[in-house]
Structure formats: C-alpha cells, structure tokens
Coordinates of C-alpha atoms in Angstrom, one line a residue:
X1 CA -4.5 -3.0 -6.9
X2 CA -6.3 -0.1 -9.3
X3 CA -7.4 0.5 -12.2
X4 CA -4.2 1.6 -15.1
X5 CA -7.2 4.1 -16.5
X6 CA -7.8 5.2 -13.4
X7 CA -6.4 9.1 -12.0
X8 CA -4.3 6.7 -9.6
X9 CA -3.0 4.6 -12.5
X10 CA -2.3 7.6 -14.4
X11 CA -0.3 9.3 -12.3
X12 CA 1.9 6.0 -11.2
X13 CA 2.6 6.2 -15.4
X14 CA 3.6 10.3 -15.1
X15 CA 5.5 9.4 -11.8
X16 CA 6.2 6.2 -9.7
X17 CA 7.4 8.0 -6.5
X18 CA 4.9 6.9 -3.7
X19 CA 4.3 7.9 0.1
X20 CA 2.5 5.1 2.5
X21 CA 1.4 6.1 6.2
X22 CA -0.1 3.7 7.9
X23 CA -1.3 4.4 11.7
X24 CA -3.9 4.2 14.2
X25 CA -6.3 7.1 14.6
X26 CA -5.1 9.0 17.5
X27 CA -7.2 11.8 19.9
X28 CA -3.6 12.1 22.1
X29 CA -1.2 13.0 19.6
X30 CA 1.5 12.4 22.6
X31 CA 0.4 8.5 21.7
X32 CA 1.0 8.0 17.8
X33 CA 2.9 5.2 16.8
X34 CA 3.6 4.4 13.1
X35 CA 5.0 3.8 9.9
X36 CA 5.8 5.6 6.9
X37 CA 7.8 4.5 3.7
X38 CA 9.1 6.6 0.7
X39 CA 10.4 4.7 -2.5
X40 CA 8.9 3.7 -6.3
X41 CA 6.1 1.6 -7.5
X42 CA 5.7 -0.1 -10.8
X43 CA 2.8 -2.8 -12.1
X44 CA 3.6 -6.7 -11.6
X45 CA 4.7 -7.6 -15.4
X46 CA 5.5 -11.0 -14.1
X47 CA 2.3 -13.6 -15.1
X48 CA 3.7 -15.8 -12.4
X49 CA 4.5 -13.5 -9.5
X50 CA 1.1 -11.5 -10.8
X51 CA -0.9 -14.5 -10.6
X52 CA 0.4 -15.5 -7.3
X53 CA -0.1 -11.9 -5.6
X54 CA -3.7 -12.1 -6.9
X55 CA -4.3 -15.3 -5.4
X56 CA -3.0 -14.3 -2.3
X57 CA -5.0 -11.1 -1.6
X58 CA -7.7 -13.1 -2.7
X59 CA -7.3 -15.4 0.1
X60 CA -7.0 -12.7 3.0
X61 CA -10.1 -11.0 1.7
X62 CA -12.2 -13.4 0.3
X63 CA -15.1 -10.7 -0.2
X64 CA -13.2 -9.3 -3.3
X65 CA -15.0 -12.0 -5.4
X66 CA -18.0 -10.7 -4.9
X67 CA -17.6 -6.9 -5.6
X68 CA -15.6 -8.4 -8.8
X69 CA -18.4 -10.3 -9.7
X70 CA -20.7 -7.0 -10.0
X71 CA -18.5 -5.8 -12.1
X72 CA -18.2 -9.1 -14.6
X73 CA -14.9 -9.3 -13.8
X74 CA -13.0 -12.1 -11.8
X75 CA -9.5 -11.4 -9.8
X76 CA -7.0 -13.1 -12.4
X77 CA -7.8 -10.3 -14.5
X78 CA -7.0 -7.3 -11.8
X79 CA -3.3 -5.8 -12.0
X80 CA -1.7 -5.4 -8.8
X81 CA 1.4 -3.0 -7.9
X82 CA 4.9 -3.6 -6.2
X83 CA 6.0 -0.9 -4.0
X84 CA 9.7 -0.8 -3.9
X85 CA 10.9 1.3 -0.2
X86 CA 14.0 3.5 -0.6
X87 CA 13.6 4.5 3.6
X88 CA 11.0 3.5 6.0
X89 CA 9.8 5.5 9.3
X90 CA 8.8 4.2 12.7
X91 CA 7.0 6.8 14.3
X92 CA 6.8 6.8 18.1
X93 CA 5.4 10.2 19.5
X94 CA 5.7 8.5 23.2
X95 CA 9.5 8.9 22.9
X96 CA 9.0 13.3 21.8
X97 CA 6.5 14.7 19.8
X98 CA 7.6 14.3 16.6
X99 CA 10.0 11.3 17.1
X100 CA 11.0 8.7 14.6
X101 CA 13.7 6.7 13.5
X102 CA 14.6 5.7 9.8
X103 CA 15.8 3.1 8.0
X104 CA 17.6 3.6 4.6
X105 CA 17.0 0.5 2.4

C-alpha cells in the first residue's frame, strides 16, 4: 500500500522491478537467517481482488482505521500493490557466512 503520487508510486510507474529483505536484526552476523525475493510489482486493477486485499490488511491491523481517519480518508479508497517473485532467497548464515539457497519461480 502507497500513495500513486508518492516518490514510491512514482518510481513503481518508471520501473516495476522490486527487491524485498525481510530478517531479524542480527549482532552475530554468523546467526542471520532470511529471505529475499526479486521480481515485478504492479497496482491491484481488480475492484474485487482490490477490495478484498483491503479488507484483509484491514483485519490484521485494525489500527489502520484510525490513522486513515486523520487523514479523512477510509481504507476502501487506499490502492494496494501485488508483488509478482521471479526468485526467492532463504538466507541461512549458520550453514557459511554468506549462505543461501534460491528458488526460481
């Protein structure tokens, strides 16, 4: 979910290649486990599929209604994203520093 005017939304427009890391903080880099993923993202054009993703993160974080609502604005009118993978990483620095294995979707 962002803003289309936003830098963000901008740049999706000029180029819908993405990176995701997700991970733990880690002091003992000998310790790091996570996952990374390469591929495309586009805007949900879909009304259904849009209105069903913003229902749905609206359910897991229930505060979003009321940073919408100090803005005017309620979540059936936020646009949400679809990130497509093209290869996904498992990090897992416990088997060699720098160890991962991929997965070419």
């Amino acid at each position: 979910m962002t803003d289309p005017s936003s830098q963000k939304g901008k740049n999706i427009q000029f180029c819908p290649k993405v990176g995701v890391a997700i991970s733990e903080d880690y002091l003992d880099w000998d310790k790091i486990e996570g996952v990374q993923l390469t591929g495309s993202v586009e805007w949900i054009a879909d009304p259904a599929e849009l209105k069903q993703v913003q229902q749905m993160y609206a359910q897991k974080f229930p505060q979003v209604h009321k940073y919408l609502a100090g803005y005017g604005v309620t979540i059936d009118i936020i646009p949400f994203l679809r990130i497509t993978a093209k290869s996904i990483n498992y990090l897992d620095f416990s088997k060699g520093f720098n160890h991962w294995d991929t997965l070419v979707v």
